[in-house]
Coordinates of C-alpha atoms in Angstrom, one line a residue:
Chain A
M31 CA 0.0 0.0 0.0
K32 CA 1.2 3.5 -0.9
S33 CA 1.6 5.9 1.9
N34 CA 2.3 9.6 2.2
N35 CA 3.6 9.2 5.7
F36 CA 7.1 8.2 4.6
G37 CA 9.9 9.7 6.7
I38 CA 13.3 9.3 8.2
A39 CA 15.1 9.8 11.5
I40 CA 18.8 9.7 12.2
H41 CA 21.2 9.9 15.1
G42 CA 24.9 10.6 15.7
G43 CA 25.3 9.3 19.2
A44 CA 24.1 10.0 22.7
G45 CA 25.6 10.7 26.1
T46 CA 26.9 13.6 28.1
I47 CA 26.6 16.4 25.5
S48 CA 26.5 19.6 27.5
K49 CA 25.8 23.0 26.0
S50 CA 28.6 24.4 28.2
S51 CA 31.3 22.3 26.4
M52 CA 30.0 23.4 23.0
T53 CA 31.0 26.3 20.9
S54 CA 28.5 27.8 18.4
E55 CA 30.9 26.7 15.6
K56 CA 30.9 23.1 16.8
E57 CA 27.2 23.1 17.2
K58 CA 26.8 24.4 13.7
A59 CA 29.2 21.8 12.3
Y60 CA 27.2 19.0 14.0
S61 CA 23.9 20.4 12.9
D62 CA 25.1 20.8 9.3
A63 CA 26.4 17.3 9.2
L64 CA 23.1 15.9 10.5
A65 CA 21.2 18.1 8.1
L66 CA 23.1 16.7 5.1
A67 CA 22.6 13.1 6.0
L68 CA 18.9 13.7 6.9
D69 CA 18.1 15.6 3.7
E70 CA 20.0 13.2 1.4
G71 CA 18.0 10.3 2.9
Y72 CA 14.7 12.1 2.8
N73 CA 15.3 13.2 -0.8
A74 CA 16.0 9.7 -1.8
L75 CA 12.7 8.6 -0.3
E76 CA 10.9 11.4 -2.0
N77 CA 12.4 10.2 -5.3
G78 CA 11.1 6.7 -4.8
A79 CA 14.1 5.0 -3.2
S80 CA 13.4 2.2 -0.7
S81 CA 13.8 2.7 3.0
L82 CA 16.8 0.4 2.8
D83 CA 18.4 2.8 0.3
A84 CA 17.5 5.8 2.4
V85 CA 19.1 4.5 5.6
E86 CA 22.2 3.4 3.8
I87 CA 22.6 6.8 2.2
A88 CA 22.0 8.7 5.5
V89 CA 24.4 6.5 7.5
S90 CA 27.0 6.7 4.7
H91 CA 27.0 10.5 5.0
L92 CA 27.4 10.3 8.8
E93 CA 30.2 7.8 8.3
D94 CA 31.9 10.2 5.9
S95 CA 31.9 13.0 8.5
P96 CA 34.9 13.2 10.9
L97 CA 32.5 14.4 13.6
F98 CA 30.9 11.1 14.4
N99 CA 32.4 7.9 15.7
A100 CA 31.8 5.8 12.6
G101 CA 33.5 5.4 9.3
K102 CA 36.0 8.2 8.8
G103 CA 35.5 9.5 12.4
S104 CA 36.1 6.2 14.1
V105 CA 38.1 6.2 17.3
Y106 CA 41.5 4.4 17.9
N107 CA 41.4 1.0 19.4
A108 CA 44.2 -0.4 21.7
Q109 CA 46.3 -1.2 18.7
G110 CA 46.0 2.3 17.3
K111 CA 43.7 1.0 14.6
H112 CA 40.1 1.7 13.6
E113 CA 37.8 -1.4 14.1
M114 CA 34.3 -0.7 12.8
D115 CA 30.9 -2.4 13.2
A116 CA 27.7 -1.9 11.3
S117 CA 24.3 -3.6 10.6
I118 CA 21.3 -3.1 8.5
M119 CA 17.9 -4.7 8.5
D120 CA 15.0 -4.9 5.9
G121 CA 11.6 -4.8 7.7
S122 CA 9.8 -6.2 4.6
N123 CA 11.4 -9.6 4.9
L124 CA 13.3 -9.5 8.2
E125 CA 16.6 -10.0 6.3
G126 CA 19.7 -8.5 7.9
G127 CA 23.4 -8.0 7.2
A128 CA 26.2 -7.0 9.6
V129 CA 29.9 -6.8 10.0
A130 CA 32.1 -6.5 13.0
A131 CA 35.7 -5.6 13.6
V132 CA 36.4 -4.6 10.0
E133 CA 39.3 -2.3 9.1
L134 CA 39.9 0.3 6.4
V135 CA 36.4 -0.1 4.9
K136 CA 35.2 3.4 3.9
N137 CA 31.5 2.7 4.6
P138 CA 30.9 -0.3 6.8
I139 CA 27.1 0.2 6.4
R140 CA 27.5 -0.4 2.6
L141 CA 29.4 -3.6 3.4
A142 CA 26.6 -4.7 5.8
R143 CA 24.2 -4.1 3.0
K144 CA 26.2 -6.4 0.7
V145 CA 26.2 -9.1 3.4
L146 CA 22.4 -8.7 3.5
H147 CA 22.1 -9.3 -0.3
H148 CA 25.0 -11.5 -1.2
S149 CA 25.6 -13.8 1.7
D150 CA 23.7 -16.6 3.4
H151 CA 25.0 -15.3 6.6
I152 CA 24.0 -12.3 8.7
L153 CA 27.1 -11.4 10.7
L154 CA 30.7 -11.6 9.3
I155 CA 33.6 -10.6 11.4
G156 CA 37.3 -9.5 11.1
E157 CA 39.5 -10.8 8.4
G158 CA 36.7 -13.0 7.0
A159 CA 34.6 -10.0 6.5
S160 CA 37.4 -8.2 4.7
I161 CA 37.8 -11.1 2.3
F162 CA 34.1 -11.0 1.6
A163 CA 34.4 -7.2 1.2
K164 CA 37.2 -7.6 -1.4
Q165 CA 35.1 -10.1 -3.4
H166 CA 32.2 -7.6 -3.5
Q167 CA 33.7 -4.4 -4.8
T168 CA 33.9 -2.6 -1.5
V169 CA 35.7 0.7 -1.3
F170 CA 38.7 0.7 1.1
E171 CA 40.7 3.7 2.3
N172 CA 44.2 3.9 3.8
E173 CA 45.1 4.6 7.4
A174 CA 45.6 8.3 6.7
Y175 CA 41.9 8.6 5.7
F176 CA 40.9 7.6 9.2
H177 CA 43.5 9.7 11.0
D178 CA 42.2 12.6 13.1
D179 CA 44.4 14.6 15.5
F180 CA 41.8 15.0 18.2
R181 CA 41.0 11.3 18.3
Y182 CA 44.6 10.4 18.1
A183 CA 45.3 12.6 21.2
Q184 CA 42.4 11.0 23.0
W185 CA 44.0 7.6 22.4
Q186 CA 47.5 8.7 23.4
K187 CA 46.2 9.9 26.7
I188 CA 44.9 6.5 27.8
K189 CA 46.6 4.0 25.6
D190 CA 49.0 2.6 28.3
S191 CA 46.2 2.2 30.7
D192 CA 43.4 -0.4 31.0
S193 CA 40.7 2.2 30.6
F194 CA 38.7 2.8 27.5
Q195 CA 36.2 5.4 26.6
L196 CA 33.2 5.5 24.4
D197 CA 34.2 8.6 22.5
H198 CA 35.1 12.3 22.7
S199 CA 34.6 12.9 26.3
D200 CA 37.5 13.1 28.8
K201 CA 35.3 11.3 31.2
P202 CA 35.1 7.6 30.3
K203 CA 31.8 6.2 29.1
Q204 CA 30.2 9.6 28.6
Y205 CA 29.7 10.2 24.9
L206 CA 28.4 7.0 23.3
G207 CA 29.4 7.3 19.7
T208 CA 27.3 5.5 17.1
V209 CA 25.4 6.7 14.0
G210 CA 22.1 5.3 12.7
A211 CA 19.0 5.8 10.7
V212 CA 15.5 4.5 10.4
A213 CA 13.1 5.1 7.5
L214 CA 9.6 4.3 6.2
D215 CA 9.2 4.5 2.4
P216 CA 6.2 5.3 0.4
N217 CA 5.6 1.5 -0.2
G218 CA 5.2 0.9 3.5
N219 CA 8.6 -0.7 4.0
L220 CA 10.7 -0.1 7.1
A221 CA 14.5 -0.3 7.4
A222 CA 17.1 0.4 10.1
A223 CA 20.9 0.9 10.0
T224 CA 23.6 1.5 12.6
S225 CA 27.3 2.0 12.4
T226 CA 30.1 2.6 14.9
G227 CA 33.8 3.0 15.4
G228 CA 33.7 1.4 18.8
M229 CA 35.5 2.7 21.9
T230 CA 38.8 4.5 22.2
N231 CA 41.5 2.1 23.4
K232 CA 39.1 -0.9 23.2
K233 CA 40.8 -4.3 23.6
Y234 CA 40.1 -8.0 23.1
G235 CA 38.0 -7.7 20.0
R236 CA 35.1 -6.3 21.9
V237 CA 31.9 -6.3 19.9
G238 CA 29.0 -4.1 21.1
D239 CA 25.3 -3.8 20.1
S240 CA 25.7 -2.0 16.8
P241 CA 26.3 -5.0 14.6
I242 CA 23.8 -7.2 16.4
I243 CA 20.4 -7.5 14.8
G244 CA 17.8 -7.1 17.6
A245 CA 20.2 -5.3 19.9
G246 CA 21.4 -2.2 18.0
T247 CA 19.2 -2.5 14.9
Y248 CA 15.8 -3.9 14.1
A249 CA 13.1 -3.4 11.5
N250 CA 9.8 -5.2 10.9
N251 CA 7.0 -3.9 8.7
K252 CA 4.5 -5.1 11.2
T253 CA 5.8 -2.8 13.9
C254 CA 8.7 -0.4 13.6
A255 CA 12.3 0.3 12.7
V256 CA 14.8 1.1 15.5
S257 CA 18.5 2.2 15.6
C258 CA 20.1 2.4 19.1
T259 CA 23.0 4.4 20.5
G260 CA 24.4 4.2 24.0
S261 CA 26.2 1.8 26.4
G262 CA 26.4 -1.2 24.1
E263 CA 26.6 -3.9 26.7
Y264 CA 23.4 -2.8 28.3
L265 CA 21.6 -2.5 24.9
M266 CA 22.7 -6.1 24.2
R267 CA 21.4 -7.4 27.5
C268 CA 18.1 -5.6 26.9
M269 CA 17.8 -6.4 23.2
T270 CA 16.6 -2.9 23.0
A271 CA 15.8 -2.6 19.3
Y272 CA 13.8 -5.8 19.2
D273 CA 12.3 -5.0 22.6
I274 CA 10.6 -1.9 21.3
S275 CA 9.1 -4.0 18.5
A276 CA 8.0 -6.7 20.9
L277 CA 6.3 -4.2 23.2
M278 CA 4.3 -3.0 20.2
E279 CA 3.5 -6.4 18.8
Y280 CA 2.8 -8.3 22.1
Q281 CA 1.6 -5.6 24.4
G282 CA -0.1 -3.3 21.9
L283 CA 1.9 -0.2 23.0
T284 CA 2.4 2.7 20.6
L285 CA 5.9 3.4 19.3
A286 CA 6.3 6.3 21.7
E287 CA 5.1 4.2 24.7
A288 CA 7.3 1.3 23.7
G289 CA 10.4 3.5 23.4
E290 CA 9.7 5.2 26.7
K291 CA 9.5 1.9 28.4
A292 CA 12.5 0.3 26.8
I293 CA 14.8 3.4 27.2
K294 CA 13.5 5.1 30.4
E295 CA 12.5 2.1 32.3
T296 CA 14.2 -1.2 31.2
L297 CA 17.5 0.2 30.0
L298 CA 17.8 2.8 32.8
K299 CA 16.9 0.4 35.5
L300 CA 19.8 -1.9 34.5
G301 CA 22.1 1.1 34.5
G302 CA 22.4 1.8 30.8
D303 CA 22.6 5.1 29.1
G304 CA 21.4 5.7 25.6
G305 CA 18.6 6.3 23.2
V306 CA 17.1 5.3 19.9
V307 CA 15.6 6.8 16.7
S308 CA 12.5 4.9 15.7
I309 CA 9.7 5.1 13.2
D310 CA 6.6 2.9 13.0
Y311 CA 4.6 1.4 10.1
Q312 CA 2.3 4.4 10.1
G313 CA 5.2 6.9 9.9
N314 CA 5.2 8.0 13.6
I315 CA 8.6 9.0 14.7
A316 CA 10.0 8.8 18.3
M317 CA 13.5 9.6 19.5
P318 CA 13.7 8.9 23.2
F319 CA 16.9 8.9 25.2
N320 CA 17.8 8.8 28.9
C321 CA 20.9 10.9 29.0
D322 CA 21.9 14.6 28.5
G323 CA 21.8 14.7 24.8
M324 CA 21.6 12.9 21.5
Y325 CA 22.6 14.2 18.1
R326 CA 19.4 13.5 16.2
A327 CA 17.2 14.7 13.3
S328 CA 14.0 13.7 11.7
R329 CA 12.0 14.7 8.6
N330 CA 8.7 13.8 6.9
Q331 CA 6.1 15.8 4.9
D332 CA 5.1 17.7 8.1
H333 CA 8.3 18.6 9.8
R334 CA 12.1 18.8 9.7
L335 CA 13.9 18.8 13.1
I336 CA 17.5 18.8 14.1
K337 CA 18.4 18.7 17.8
I338 CA 21.3 18.0 20.1
Y339 CA 20.2 18.6 23.7
K340 CA 17.1 17.5 25.7
Chain B
M147 CA 13.1 -17.9 47.8
K148 CA 14.0 -21.6 48.1
S149 CA 12.4 -23.9 45.6
N150 CA 12.2 -27.6 45.2
N151 CA 11.4 -27.3 41.5
F152 CA 15.0 -26.9 40.4
G153 CA 15.9 -28.7 37.2
I154 CA 18.0 -28.8 34.1
A155 CA 17.5 -29.4 30.4
I156 CA 20.2 -29.8 27.7
H157 CA 20.5 -30.2 24.0
G158 CA 23.1 -31.5 21.5
G159 CA 21.7 -30.1 18.3
A160 CA 18.6 -30.5 16.1
G161 CA 17.8 -31.2 12.5
T162 CA 17.3 -34.2 10.2
I163 CA 18.1 -37.0 12.7
S164 CA 16.4 -40.1 11.2
K165 CA 16.1 -43.4 13.0
S166 CA 17.0 -45.1 9.7
S167 CA 20.5 -43.5 9.6
M168 CA 21.2 -44.5 13.2
T169 CA 22.7 -47.7 14.5
S170 CA 21.9 -48.9 18.0
E171 CA 25.5 -48.3 19.0
K172 CA 25.4 -44.8 17.8
E173 CA 22.1 -44.2 19.5
K174 CA 23.6 -45.5 22.7
A175 CA 26.7 -43.4 22.4
Y176 CA 24.6 -40.2 22.0
S177 CA 22.3 -41.2 24.9
D178 CA 25.2 -41.9 27.2
A179 CA 26.9 -38.6 26.4
L180 CA 23.6 -36.7 27.0
A181 CA 23.1 -38.7 30.3
L182 CA 26.5 -37.8 31.6
A183 CA 26.1 -34.1 30.9
L184 CA 22.5 -34.1 32.3
D185 CA 23.4 -35.9 35.5
E186 CA 26.5 -34.0 36.2
G187 CA 24.6 -30.8 35.9
Y188 CA 21.7 -32.1 37.9
N189 CA 23.9 -33.4 40.7
A190 CA 25.6 -30.0 40.9
L191 CA 22.2 -28.4 41.5
E192 CA 21.3 -31.0 44.1
N193 CA 24.5 -30.2 45.9
G194 CA 23.7 -26.5 46.0
A195 CA 25.5 -25.3 42.9
S196 CA 24.0 -22.2 41.1
S197 CA 22.2 -22.6 37.8
L198 CA 25.1 -20.8 36.2
D199 CA 27.5 -23.5 37.5
A200 CA 25.1 -26.2 36.4
V201 CA 24.8 -25.1 32.8
E202 CA 28.5 -24.5 32.6
I203 CA 29.2 -28.0 33.8
A204 CA 26.6 -29.6 31.5
V205 CA 27.8 -27.7 28.4
S206 CA 31.5 -28.5 29.2
H207 CA 30.7 -32.2 29.2
L208 CA 29.0 -31.9 25.8
E209 CA 32.0 -29.9 24.6
D210 CA 34.3 -32.7 25.7
S211 CA 32.4 -35.3 23.7
P212 CA 33.5 -35.9 20.1
L213 CA 29.8 -36.6 19.2
F214 CA 28.5 -33.0 19.3
N215 CA 29.6 -30.0 17.2
A216 CA 31.1 -27.9 20.0
G217 CA 34.5 -28.0 21.8
K218 CA 36.3 -31.2 21.0
G219 CA 33.8 -32.2 18.3
S220 CA 33.8 -28.9 16.4
V221 CA 33.7 -29.2 12.6
Y222 CA 36.4 -27.9 10.2
N223 CA 36.0 -24.4 8.8
A224 CA 37.2 -23.4 5.3
Q225 CA 40.8 -23.0 6.6
G226 CA 40.7 -26.5 8.1
K227 CA 40.5 -25.0 11.6
H228 CA 38.0 -25.1 14.4
E229 CA 36.4 -21.8 15.1
M230 CA 34.1 -21.9 18.1
D231 CA 31.4 -19.7 19.6
A232 CA 29.7 -19.7 23.0
S233 CA 27.6 -17.6 25.3
I234 CA 26.2 -17.8 28.9
M235 CA 23.7 -15.6 30.7
D236 CA 22.8 -15.2 34.4
G237 CA 19.0 -14.6 34.8
S238 CA 19.4 -13.1 38.3
N239 CA 21.2 -9.9 37.0
L240 CA 20.9 -10.2 33.2
E241 CA 24.7 -10.3 32.9
G242 CA 26.1 -12.2 29.9
G243 CA 29.4 -13.4 28.5
A244 CA 30.2 -14.6 25.1
V245 CA 33.0 -15.4 22.7
A246 CA 33.1 -15.9 18.9
A247 CA 35.6 -17.3 16.5
V248 CA 38.0 -18.6 19.2
E249 CA 40.5 -21.3 18.4
L250 CA 42.1 -24.1 20.4
V251 CA 40.1 -23.3 23.6
K252 CA 39.1 -26.5 25.2
N253 CA 35.9 -25.3 26.7
P254 CA 34.6 -22.1 25.0
I255 CA 31.7 -22.0 27.5
R256 CA 34.1 -21.7 30.4
L257 CA 35.8 -18.8 28.6
A258 CA 32.3 -17.2 28.1
R259 CA 31.8 -17.5 31.8
K260 CA 35.1 -15.7 32.4
V261 CA 34.0 -12.9 30.1
L262 CA 30.8 -12.6 32.2
H263 CA 32.7 -12.2 35.4
H264 CA 35.9 -10.5 34.5
S265 CA 35.2 -8.2 31.6
D266 CA 33.1 -5.0 31.2
H267 CA 32.2 -6.4 27.8
I268 CA 29.8 -9.1 26.8
L269 CA 31.1 -10.3 23.4
L270 CA 34.8 -10.8 22.6
I271 CA 35.9 -12.2 19.2
G272 CA 38.8 -13.8 17.5
E273 CA 42.4 -13.0 18.5
G274 CA 41.2 -10.4 21.1
A275 CA 39.2 -13.1 22.8
S276 CA 42.3 -15.4 22.8
I277 CA 44.4 -12.7 24.5
F278 CA 41.7 -12.3 27.1
A279 CA 41.7 -16.1 27.5
K280 CA 45.4 -16.3 28.1
Q281 CA 45.2 -13.6 30.7
H282 CA 42.5 -15.6 32.5
Q283 CA 43.9 -19.1 33.0
T284 CA 42.0 -20.7 30.2
V285 CA 42.8 -24.3 29.1
F286 CA 44.0 -24.6 25.5
E287 CA 44.5 -27.8 23.5
N288 CA 46.5 -28.4 20.4
E289 CA 45.1 -29.1 16.9
A290 CA 45.3 -32.8 17.4
Y291 CA 42.8 -32.7 20.3
F292 CA 40.2 -31.3 17.9
H293 CA 41.0 -33.7 15.1
D294 CA 38.3 -36.2 14.1
D295 CA 38.5 -38.5 11.1
F296 CA 34.8 -38.3 10.3
R297 CA 34.6 -34.5 10.5
Y298 CA 37.9 -34.2 8.5
A299 CA 36.4 -36.4 5.7
Q300 CA 33.2 -34.2 5.8
W301 CA 35.3 -31.2 5.2
Q302 CA 37.6 -32.8 2.5
K303 CA 34.5 -33.6 0.5
I304 CA 33.3 -30.0 0.2
K305 CA 36.4 -27.9 0.9
D306 CA 37.0 -26.8 -2.6
S307 CA 33.4 -25.8 -3.2
D308 CA 31.4 -22.8 -2.0
S309 CA 29.1 -24.9 0.0
F310 CA 29.0 -25.4 3.7
Q311 CA 27.1 -27.6 6.0
L312 CA 25.8 -27.3 9.4
D313 CA 27.2 -30.7 10.6
H314 CA 27.2 -34.5 10.1
S315 CA 24.7 -34.7 7.3
D316 CA 25.6 -35.2 3.7
K317 CA 22.7 -33.0 2.9
P318 CA 23.7 -29.4 3.6
K319 CA 21.9 -27.6 6.4
Q320 CA 20.4 -30.7 7.8
Y321 CA 21.9 -31.4 11.2
L322 CA 22.3 -28.2 13.1
G323 CA 25.1 -28.7 15.5
T324 CA 25.1 -26.8 18.8
V325 CA 25.0 -27.8 22.4
G326 CA 23.3 -26.0 25.2
A327 CA 21.8 -26.1 28.7
V328 CA 19.3 -24.2 30.8
A329 CA 18.7 -24.6 34.6
L330 CA 16.7 -23.3 37.6
D331 CA 18.5 -23.7 40.9
P332 CA 17.0 -24.1 44.4
N333 CA 17.4 -20.3 45.0
G334 CA 15.2 -19.5 42.0
N335 CA 18.0 -18.3 39.7
L336 CA 17.8 -19.2 36.0
A337 CA 20.8 -19.5 33.7
A338 CA 21.3 -20.5 30.0
A339 CA 24.4 -21.5 28.0
T340 CA 25.1 -22.4 24.4
S341 CA 28.2 -23.5 22.5
T342 CA 29.0 -24.5 18.9
G343 CA 31.7 -25.4 16.5
G344 CA 29.9 -23.6 13.6
M345 CA 29.5 -25.0 10.1
T346 CA 31.7 -27.3 8.1
N347 CA 33.7 -25.3 5.6
K348 CA 32.3 -22.0 6.9
K349 CA 34.0 -18.9 5.5
Y350 CA 34.3 -15.2 6.0
G351 CA 34.3 -15.2 9.8
R352 CA 30.6 -16.1 9.9
V353 CA 29.1 -15.8 13.4
G354 CA 25.7 -17.4 14.1
D355 CA 23.2 -17.2 16.9
S356 CA 25.1 -19.2 19.6
P357 CA 27.3 -16.3 20.9
I358 CA 24.5 -13.7 20.7
I359 CA 22.7 -12.9 23.9
G360 CA 19.0 -12.8 23.0
A361 CA 19.3 -14.9 19.8
G362 CA 20.9 -18.2 20.9
T363 CA 20.9 -17.7 24.7
Y364 CA 18.7 -15.8 27.2
A365 CA 17.9 -16.0 30.9
N366 CA 15.8 -13.8 33.1
N367 CA 14.6 -14.7 36.5
K368 CA 11.2 -13.0 35.8
T369 CA 10.5 -15.4 32.9
C370 CA 12.7 -18.2 31.7
A371 CA 16.0 -19.5 30.5
V372 CA 16.4 -20.6 26.8
S373 CA 19.2 -22.2 24.7
C374 CA 18.6 -22.5 20.9
T375 CA 19.8 -24.8 18.2
G376 CA 19.0 -24.7 14.5
S377 CA 19.6 -22.5 11.5
G378 CA 21.5 -19.7 13.2
E379 CA 20.6 -16.9 10.8
Y380 CA 16.9 -17.5 11.3
L381 CA 17.3 -17.6 15.0
M382 CA 19.2 -14.3 14.8
R383 CA 16.5 -12.6 12.8
C384 CA 13.8 -13.9 15.2
M385 CA 15.7 -13.2 18.4
T386 CA 14.3 -16.6 19.4
A387 CA 15.7 -16.9 22.9
Y388 CA 14.6 -13.4 24.0
D389 CA 11.3 -13.8 22.0
I390 CA 10.2 -16.6 24.2
S391 CA 10.8 -14.5 27.3
A392 CA 9.0 -11.5 25.7
L393 CA 6.0 -13.6 24.9
M394 CA 5.8 -14.7 28.5
E395 CA 6.4 -11.2 29.9
Y396 CA 4.4 -9.1 27.5
Q397 CA 1.7 -11.5 26.4
G398 CA 1.3 -13.6 29.5
L399 CA 1.9 -16.9 27.7
T400 CA 3.1 -20.0 29.5
L401 CA 6.6 -21.3 28.7
A402 CA 5.2 -24.1 26.6
E403 CA 2.9 -21.7 24.7
A404 CA 5.7 -19.2 24.1
G405 CA 8.0 -21.9 22.8
E406 CA 5.4 -23.3 20.5
K407 CA 4.7 -19.9 19.0
A408 CA 8.4 -18.9 18.7
I409 CA 9.5 -22.2 17.2
K410 CA 6.5 -23.6 15.3
E411 CA 5.1 -20.4 14.1
T412 CA 7.5 -17.4 13.9
L413 CA 10.7 -19.4 13.2
L414 CA 9.0 -21.9 10.9
K415 CA 7.1 -19.2 8.9
L416 CA 10.4 -17.5 8.1
G417 CA 11.9 -20.9 6.9
G418 CA 14.1 -21.7 9.9
D419 CA 14.7 -25.1 11.4
G420 CA 15.5 -25.6 15.0
G421 CA 14.4 -25.9 18.6
V422 CA 15.1 -24.9 22.1
V423 CA 15.5 -26.2 25.6
S424 CA 13.8 -24.0 28.1
I425 CA 12.9 -23.8 31.8
D426 CA 10.8 -21.2 33.5
Y427 CA 11.0 -19.5 36.9
Q428 CA 8.6 -22.2 38.4
G429 CA 10.7 -25.1 37.0
N430 CA 8.5 -26.0 34.1
I431 CA 10.5 -27.4 31.2
A432 CA 9.7 -27.3 27.5
M433 CA 11.8 -28.5 24.6
P434 CA 10.0 -27.7 21.4
F435 CA 11.5 -28.1 17.9
N436 CA 10.2 -28.0 14.4
C437 CA 12.4 -30.6 12.6
D438 CA 12.9 -34.4 12.7
G439 CA 14.8 -34.6 15.9
M440 CA 16.7 -32.9 18.6
Y441 CA 19.3 -34.5 20.9
R442 CA 17.8 -33.5 24.3
A443 CA 17.4 -34.4 27.9
S444 CA 15.9 -33.0 31.0
R445 CA 15.7 -33.8 34.7
N446 CA 14.1 -32.6 37.9
Q447 CA 12.8 -34.3 41.1
D448 CA 9.9 -35.8 39.1
H449 CA 11.5 -37.1 35.9
R450 CA 14.6 -37.9 33.9
L451 CA 14.2 -38.0 30.2
I452 CA 16.6 -38.6 27.3
K453 CA 15.3 -38.4 23.7
I454 CA 16.5 -38.0 20.2
Y455 CA 13.5 -38.3 17.8
K456 CA 10.1 -36.7 17.8

């Protein structure tokens, strides 16, 4: 069925994002980057692209920005490398594709999309994922592309310690860097996508929620599409993305009610920080979070919104 | 609260397990191996061990048997190696631990348990997981320990092709090799554990449902503990382990009803084969599957059951 309620919502991470630590230049840079991703995704939908195309386009733009912890802006792991994770899900057939711990891939979300279409598997990791990537015309970049003075300095400061941090902040675990998008297209199909560069100084091949279908990303035409950002381990334990869908399907909650419960009750009670962008099968959009701020934006025929703080 | 309804259920994989392809010797070998794991787990519970201990003990025994596709019995991947995945979850606090694509670890489930207790992370993969393992007194074995003539021959037959298979069967995707256990202890705590050696000739660092909290393994004292076996990609798309819990919590279904719906409706409708062992907070046990057979066993104060076929 054709629908005029198509729309898109995106995020660039959540956490302690205080107005006092922002300059107006920085704020503008973030807003501009969000606007570009949002509008490119929305324009695609308007021109008849599928929701799967729209979320891939939006997330690719966020990956190409140095401001967000994904793709080009990925943080340094304990080996001084950039290990990235991404996942994408098609709500029309519940198919998913995901990669974890891939290096030098320009747009991990595009690789996740290739896994969705060209592999019997859902989640490919590490070197194996790189071999798959090379067999499927994936764009690679060199180390220099991913270098960033600020992120390098972040890493240098803690690299000889056991600590790790979830992104920009000097306080560990404060800014939870991930990017993501959800969309409903005019054909009534939902899709969700999430991508991350992980945690500064992360060790041991840690994999968080972003490449896990059901934890960081979920889409189902019956209910909604969800992309999460926040403390990954908590989102994994709560299965937050799928949980919002389950609350709608099994308990009859609206998207907004389901998101409130999943983020402000279940996740918070366990001690997890974070938020989601979500859109339901009718085009309703909800972007709940339980921390100070979340880089977020949404657009449909009735509104265009770009926000950072509460 | 103390409970006399403690119990345990285990599985050794599901799929096309036909009586015609079995000899009575083979049947006895499988039954004996299941009985050993079941009774060791049950005895531990009876002696006051936690459900977390009981599922670790039971799964370790299954990993030590060459009959099941996990630990010692793991199949060969495309590189002729054994790449193993495992996860464990504590229903009392929703904490989880998991490893994927680890090599030469004698008992991946014990390593997953160490991740649960000694890491801020939930899922560690590949070489990073091995480094963590070495720092935490993990028992390693050499390649010879994991060698098995039958599994080697399976691999030789298909290693130069693009096909892979999910275990013993000559027909691809027929026997879905995984082991797992769920338990309720006398203190009312639930736990679940799952371990696998993956698929013969698997490529690209594929990760299935077994190390994914919510997909292959889930435990929550409010509802139930679940360990899945079957076509991993489908279980991941359905979030089957968590789905059973969500159906109980959000829709008020019993454990048996939730399992029937998740396995015989949701999973089957999508095209997935498989089954689960599950136990709820009251000690009820359910072991639904939608294929020909599932190696399974359960025990509490009232019964002791070991079965293979429907």
